[in-house]
């Protein structure tokens, strides 16, 4: 909870060593036209890597989730049963992107108004006391702004 979009461990000295952070994204699908989803690419050009999170903690993954209220309880939320997931990044220089077509199609098929994803590394932390973090921001790491992430949805128009 709080400001900033980060995945990794040792975000700041007040966090217990090895405790990790993950981030949650919600995209409103109300403007997506009806039809078959051809692709849904989640991406960001606004990543900043500190330490060695992708080496020490594993790849950054995007998981399809669903929730109605943001809270600390989301930390242990199980991914959506049978949901979509993908590797969002494996290298510090990116690319930071992956395809989540099935998740967007499923939300639309279920009349669920959002596509929701959790980004996290394979391991929450490595207990080495060193910052291993992937941050996403445009200008200020503690400010969430529109455009940090894009979900580009391509639709094949219905008949």
PDB file of C-alpha atoms in Angstrom:
ATOM      1  CA  UNK A   1       0.000   0.000   0.000  1.00  0.00           C
ATOM      2  CA  UNK A   2       1.142   3.549  -0.474  1.00  0.00           C
ATOM      3  CA  UNK A   3       2.580   5.458  -3.363  1.00  0.00           C
ATOM      4  CA  UNK A   4       5.068   4.204  -5.898  1.00  0.00           C
ATOM      5  CA  UNK A   5       5.073   1.112  -8.047  1.00  0.00           C
ATOM      6  CA  UNK A   6       7.827  -1.288  -6.977  1.00  0.00           C
ATOM      7  CA  UNK A   7       8.642  -4.993  -7.043  1.00  0.00           C
ATOM      8  CA  UNK A   8      11.578  -6.428  -5.141  1.00  0.00           C
ATOM      9  CA  UNK A   9      13.049  -6.313  -1.647  1.00  0.00           C
ATOM     10  CA  UNK A  10      14.587  -3.897   0.850  1.00  0.00           C
ATOM     11  CA  UNK A  11      12.561  -0.947  -0.448  1.00  0.00           C
ATOM     12  CA  UNK A  12      13.745   1.140   2.491  1.00  0.00           C
ATOM     13  CA  UNK A  13      15.517   0.650   5.849  1.00  0.00           C
ATOM     14  CA  UNK A  14      12.197   0.523   7.763  1.00  0.00           C
ATOM     15  CA  UNK A  15      11.204  -2.697   5.951  1.00  0.00           C
ATOM     16  CA  UNK A  16      12.360  -5.968   7.504  1.00  0.00           C
ATOM     17  CA  UNK A  17      15.313  -7.461   5.600  1.00  0.00           C
ATOM     18  CA  UNK A  18      14.089  -9.766   2.868  1.00  0.00           C
ATOM     19  CA  UNK A  19      10.470  -8.563   2.915  1.00  0.00           C
ATOM     20  CA  UNK A  20       9.377  -7.968  -0.627  1.00  0.00           C
ATOM     21  CA  UNK A  21       6.981  -5.678  -2.406  1.00  0.00           C
ATOM     22  CA  UNK A  22       4.760  -6.312  -5.402  1.00  0.00           C
ATOM     23  CA  UNK A  23       2.551  -4.043  -7.446  1.00  0.00           C
ATOM     24  CA  UNK A  24      -1.048  -4.148  -8.589  1.00  0.00           C
ATOM     25  CA  UNK A  25      -2.513  -2.746 -11.798  1.00  0.00           C
ATOM     26  CA  UNK A  26      -6.137  -2.213 -12.768  1.00  0.00           C
ATOM     27  CA  UNK A  27      -7.227  -1.274 -16.288  1.00  0.00           C
ATOM     28  CA  UNK A  28     -10.775  -0.154 -17.054  1.00  0.00           C
ATOM     29  CA  UNK A  29     -12.086  -2.113 -20.058  1.00  0.00           C
ATOM     30  CA  UNK A  30     -15.233  -0.046 -20.631  1.00  0.00           C
ATOM     31  CA  UNK A  31     -13.823   1.602 -23.779  1.00  0.00           C
ATOM     32  CA  UNK A  32     -12.799  -1.685 -25.438  1.00  0.00           C
ATOM     33  CA  UNK A  33     -15.105  -2.285 -28.427  1.00  0.00           C
ATOM     34  CA  UNK A  34     -16.913  -5.588 -28.731  1.00  0.00           C
ATOM     35  CA  UNK A  35     -15.242  -8.321 -30.745  1.00  0.00           C
ATOM     36  CA  UNK A  36     -12.539 -10.940 -30.360  1.00  0.00           C
ATOM     37  CA  UNK A  37      -9.390  -9.781 -28.586  1.00  0.00           C
ATOM     38  CA  UNK A  38      -6.493 -10.339 -30.993  1.00  0.00           C
ATOM     39  CA  UNK A  39      -3.823  -9.156 -28.566  1.00  0.00           C
ATOM     40  CA  UNK A  40      -3.440  -7.386 -25.244  1.00  0.00           C
ATOM     41  CA  UNK A  41       0.114  -6.226 -24.632  1.00  0.00           C
ATOM     42  CA  UNK A  42       1.023  -4.961 -21.170  1.00  0.00           C
ATOM     43  CA  UNK A  43       4.144  -2.802 -21.303  1.00  0.00           C
ATOM     44  CA  UNK A  44       6.082  -0.019 -19.668  1.00  0.00           C
ATOM     45  CA  UNK A  45       8.847   2.232 -20.912  1.00  0.00           C
ATOM     46  CA  UNK A  46       9.208   3.664 -17.401  1.00  0.00           C
ATOM     47  CA  UNK A  47      11.258   1.048 -15.531  1.00  0.00           C
ATOM     48  CA  UNK A  48      14.179   1.715 -13.238  1.00  0.00           C
ATOM     49  CA  UNK A  49      16.205  -1.210 -11.863  1.00  0.00           C
ATOM     50  CA  UNK A  50      18.316  -0.951  -8.705  1.00  0.00           C
ATOM     51  CA  UNK A  51      20.431  -3.804  -7.435  1.00  0.00           C
ATOM     52  CA  UNK A  52      20.006  -7.192  -9.096  1.00  0.00           C
ATOM     53  CA  UNK A  53      16.339  -8.120  -8.652  1.00  0.00           C
ATOM     54  CA  UNK A  54      16.003 -10.107 -11.880  1.00  0.00           C
ATOM     55  CA  UNK A  55      19.107 -12.145 -11.054  1.00  0.00           C
ATOM     56  CA  UNK A  56      18.654 -12.539  -7.290  1.00  0.00           C
ATOM     57  CA  UNK A  57      14.854 -12.813  -7.095  1.00  0.00           C
ATOM     58  CA  UNK A  58      13.902 -14.219 -10.504  1.00  0.00           C
ATOM     59  CA  UNK A  59      11.948 -12.862 -13.454  1.00  0.00           C
ATOM     60  CA  UNK A  60       9.282 -10.213 -13.044  1.00  0.00           C
ATOM     61  CA  UNK A  61       5.940 -11.900 -13.716  1.00  0.00           C
ATOM     62  CA  UNK A  62       2.475 -10.554 -14.429  1.00  0.00           C
ATOM     63  CA  UNK A  63      -0.413 -12.597 -13.005  1.00  0.00           C
ATOM     64  CA  UNK A  64      -4.115 -12.223 -13.687  1.00  0.00           C
ATOM     65  CA  UNK A  65      -5.960 -11.465 -10.459  1.00  0.00           C
ATOM     66  CA  UNK A  66      -9.329 -10.085  -9.446  1.00  0.00           C
ATOM     67  CA  UNK A  67     -10.131  -8.045  -6.368  1.00  0.00           C
ATOM     68  CA  UNK A  68     -12.634  -5.396  -5.368  1.00  0.00           C
ATOM     69  CA  UNK A  69     -10.698  -3.494  -2.695  1.00  0.00           C
ATOM     70  CA  UNK A  70      -7.015  -2.734  -2.374  1.00  0.00           C
ATOM     71  CA  UNK A  71      -5.638  -3.852   0.987  1.00  0.00           C
ATOM     72  CA  UNK A  72      -2.748  -5.684   2.635  1.00  0.00           C
ATOM     73  CA  UNK A  73      -4.730  -8.913   2.170  1.00  0.00           C
ATOM     74  CA  UNK A  74      -3.840  -8.878  -1.538  1.00  0.00           C
ATOM     75  CA  UNK A  75      -0.247  -9.870  -0.747  1.00  0.00           C
ATOM     76  CA  UNK A  76      -1.243 -13.540  -0.447  1.00  0.00           C
ATOM     77  CA  UNK A  77      -4.068 -13.426  -2.989  1.00  0.00           C
ATOM     78  CA  UNK A  78      -4.099 -16.510  -5.179  1.00  0.00           C
ATOM     79  CA  UNK A  79      -3.863 -15.774  -8.904  1.00  0.00           C
ATOM     80  CA  UNK A  80      -7.158 -16.052 -10.765  1.00  0.00           C
ATOM     81  CA  UNK A  81      -7.927 -19.795 -11.182  1.00  0.00           C
ATOM     82  CA  UNK A  82      -6.881 -20.815 -14.688  1.00  0.00           C
ATOM     83  CA  UNK A  83      -5.809 -17.220 -15.289  1.00  0.00           C
ATOM     84  CA  UNK A  84      -3.251 -15.766 -17.624  1.00  0.00           C
ATOM     85  CA  UNK A  85       0.338 -15.014 -16.613  1.00  0.00           C
ATOM     86  CA  UNK A  86       3.576 -14.145 -18.366  1.00  0.00           C
ATOM     87  CA  UNK A  87       7.175 -13.072 -17.820  1.00  0.00           C
ATOM     88  CA  UNK A  88       7.137  -9.275 -17.902  1.00  0.00           C
ATOM     89  CA  UNK A  89      10.935  -8.881 -17.697  1.00  0.00           C
ATOM     90  CA  UNK A  90      13.979 -11.102 -17.346  1.00  0.00           C
ATOM     91  CA  UNK A  91      16.789  -8.586 -18.002  1.00  0.00           C
ATOM     92  CA  UNK A  92      17.528  -5.245 -16.285  1.00  0.00           C
ATOM     93  CA  UNK A  93      17.362  -3.428 -19.619  1.00  0.00           C
ATOM     94  CA  UNK A  94      14.014  -4.964 -20.496  1.00  0.00           C
ATOM     95  CA  UNK A  95      11.992  -5.278 -22.492  1.00  0.00           C
ATOM     96  CA  UNK A  96       9.251  -4.746 -19.922  1.00  0.00           C
ATOM     97  CA  UNK A  97       6.274  -6.258 -21.687  1.00  0.00           C
ATOM     98  CA  UNK A  98       4.210  -9.379 -22.153  1.00  0.00           C
ATOM     99  CA  UNK A  99       1.005 -10.578 -23.731  1.00  0.00           C
ATOM    100  CA  UNK A 100      -2.092 -11.018 -21.554  1.00  0.00           C
ATOM    101  CA  UNK A 101      -4.674 -11.526 -24.293  1.00  0.00           C
ATOM    102  CA  UNK A 102      -6.480 -14.356 -22.516  1.00  0.00           C
ATOM    103  CA  UNK A 103      -6.912 -12.288 -19.334  1.00  0.00           C
ATOM    104  CA  UNK A 104      -8.530  -9.386 -21.177  1.00  0.00           C
ATOM    105  CA  UNK A 105     -10.758 -11.694 -23.214  1.00  0.00           C
ATOM    106  CA  UNK A 106     -11.823 -13.556 -20.058  1.00  0.00           C
ATOM    107  CA  UNK A 107     -12.720 -10.312 -18.252  1.00  0.00           C
ATOM    108  CA  UNK A 108     -14.848  -9.201 -21.204  1.00  0.00           C
ATOM    109  CA  UNK A 109     -16.460 -12.637 -21.553  1.00  0.00           C
ATOM    110  CA  UNK A 110     -17.300 -12.596 -17.827  1.00  0.00           C
ATOM    111  CA  UNK A 111     -18.652  -9.012 -18.017  1.00  0.00           C
ATOM    112  CA  UNK A 112     -15.938  -8.084 -15.521  1.00  0.00           C
ATOM    113  CA  UNK A 113     -15.181  -4.388 -16.118  1.00  0.00           C
ATOM    114  CA  UNK A 114     -11.435  -4.543 -15.407  1.00  0.00           C
ATOM    115  CA  UNK A 115      -8.239  -6.297 -16.356  1.00  0.00           C
ATOM    116  CA  UNK A 116      -6.251  -6.642 -13.125  1.00  0.00           C
ATOM    117  CA  UNK A 117      -2.694  -7.837 -12.727  1.00  0.00           C
ATOM    118  CA  UNK A 118      -0.110  -8.310 -10.013  1.00  0.00           C
ATOM    119  CA  UNK A 119       3.566  -7.872 -10.900  1.00  0.00           C
ATOM    120  CA  UNK A 120       5.969  -9.725  -8.661  1.00  0.00           C
ATOM    121  CA  UNK A 121       9.296 -11.492  -8.679  1.00  0.00           C
ATOM    122  CA  UNK A 122       9.623 -15.239  -8.083  1.00  0.00           C
ATOM    123  CA  UNK A 123      11.057 -14.664  -4.586  1.00  0.00           C
ATOM    124  CA  UNK A 124       9.908 -11.952  -2.172  1.00  0.00           C
ATOM    125  CA  UNK A 125      13.446 -11.350  -0.917  1.00  0.00           C
ATOM    126  CA  UNK A 126      16.921 -12.774  -0.525  1.00  0.00           C
ATOM    127  CA  UNK A 127      17.824 -11.566   3.000  1.00  0.00           C
ATOM    128  CA  UNK A 128      21.116 -10.003   1.879  1.00  0.00           C
ATOM    129  CA  UNK A 129      20.244  -6.526   3.194  1.00  0.00           C
ATOM    130  CA  UNK A 130      20.755  -5.038  -0.269  1.00  0.00           C
ATOM    131  CA  UNK A 131      18.123  -3.257  -2.334  1.00  0.00           C
ATOM    132  CA  UNK A 132      16.921  -5.359  -5.293  1.00  0.00           C
ATOM    133  CA  UNK A 133      14.102  -3.386  -6.863  1.00  0.00           C
ATOM    134  CA  UNK A 134      12.289  -2.724 -10.108  1.00  0.00           C
ATOM    135  CA  UNK A 135      10.493   0.613  -9.926  1.00  0.00           C
ATOM    136  CA  UNK A 136       8.068   2.107 -12.414  1.00  0.00           C
ATOM    137  CA  UNK A 137       7.621   5.865 -12.611  1.00  0.00           C
ATOM    138  CA  UNK A 138       7.714   8.762 -15.062  1.00  0.00           C
ATOM    139  CA  UNK A 139       9.328  11.555 -13.038  1.00  0.00           C
ATOM    140  CA  UNK A 140       8.885  10.852  -9.301  1.00  0.00           C
ATOM    141  CA  UNK A 141       9.205   7.332  -7.908  1.00  0.00           C
ATOM    142  CA  UNK A 142       6.549   8.070  -5.277  1.00  0.00           C
ATOM    143  CA  UNK A 143       3.906   9.368  -7.660  1.00  0.00           C
ATOM    144  CA  UNK A 144       1.560   7.131  -9.613  1.00  0.00           C
ATOM    145  CA  UNK A 145       0.680   8.821 -12.888  1.00  0.00           C
ATOM    146  CA  UNK A 146      -1.339   7.749 -15.901  1.00  0.00           C
ATOM    147  CA  UNK A 147       0.844   6.275 -18.602  1.00  0.00           C
ATOM    148  CA  UNK A 148       3.390   4.448 -16.458  1.00  0.00           C
ATOM    149  CA  UNK A 149       1.939   1.214 -17.865  1.00  0.00           C
ATOM    150  CA  UNK A 150       0.050   0.690 -21.102  1.00  0.00           C
ATOM    151  CA  UNK A 151      -2.332  -2.113 -21.944  1.00  0.00           C
ATOM    152  CA  UNK A 152      -2.632  -2.027 -25.730  1.00  0.00           C
ATOM    153  CA  UNK A 153      -5.669  -4.032 -26.769  1.00  0.00           C
ATOM    154  CA  UNK A 154      -6.275  -4.966 -30.398  1.00  0.00           C
ATOM    155  CA  UNK A 155      -9.797  -6.138 -31.256  1.00  0.00           C
ATOM    156  CA  UNK A 156     -11.119  -7.946 -34.305  1.00  0.00           C
ATOM    157  CA  UNK A 157     -14.487  -6.251 -34.826  1.00  0.00           C
ATOM    158  CA  UNK A 158     -17.555  -8.449 -34.310  1.00  0.00           C
ATOM    159  CA  UNK A 159     -19.976  -9.142 -37.120  1.00  0.00           C
TER     160      UNK A 159
END
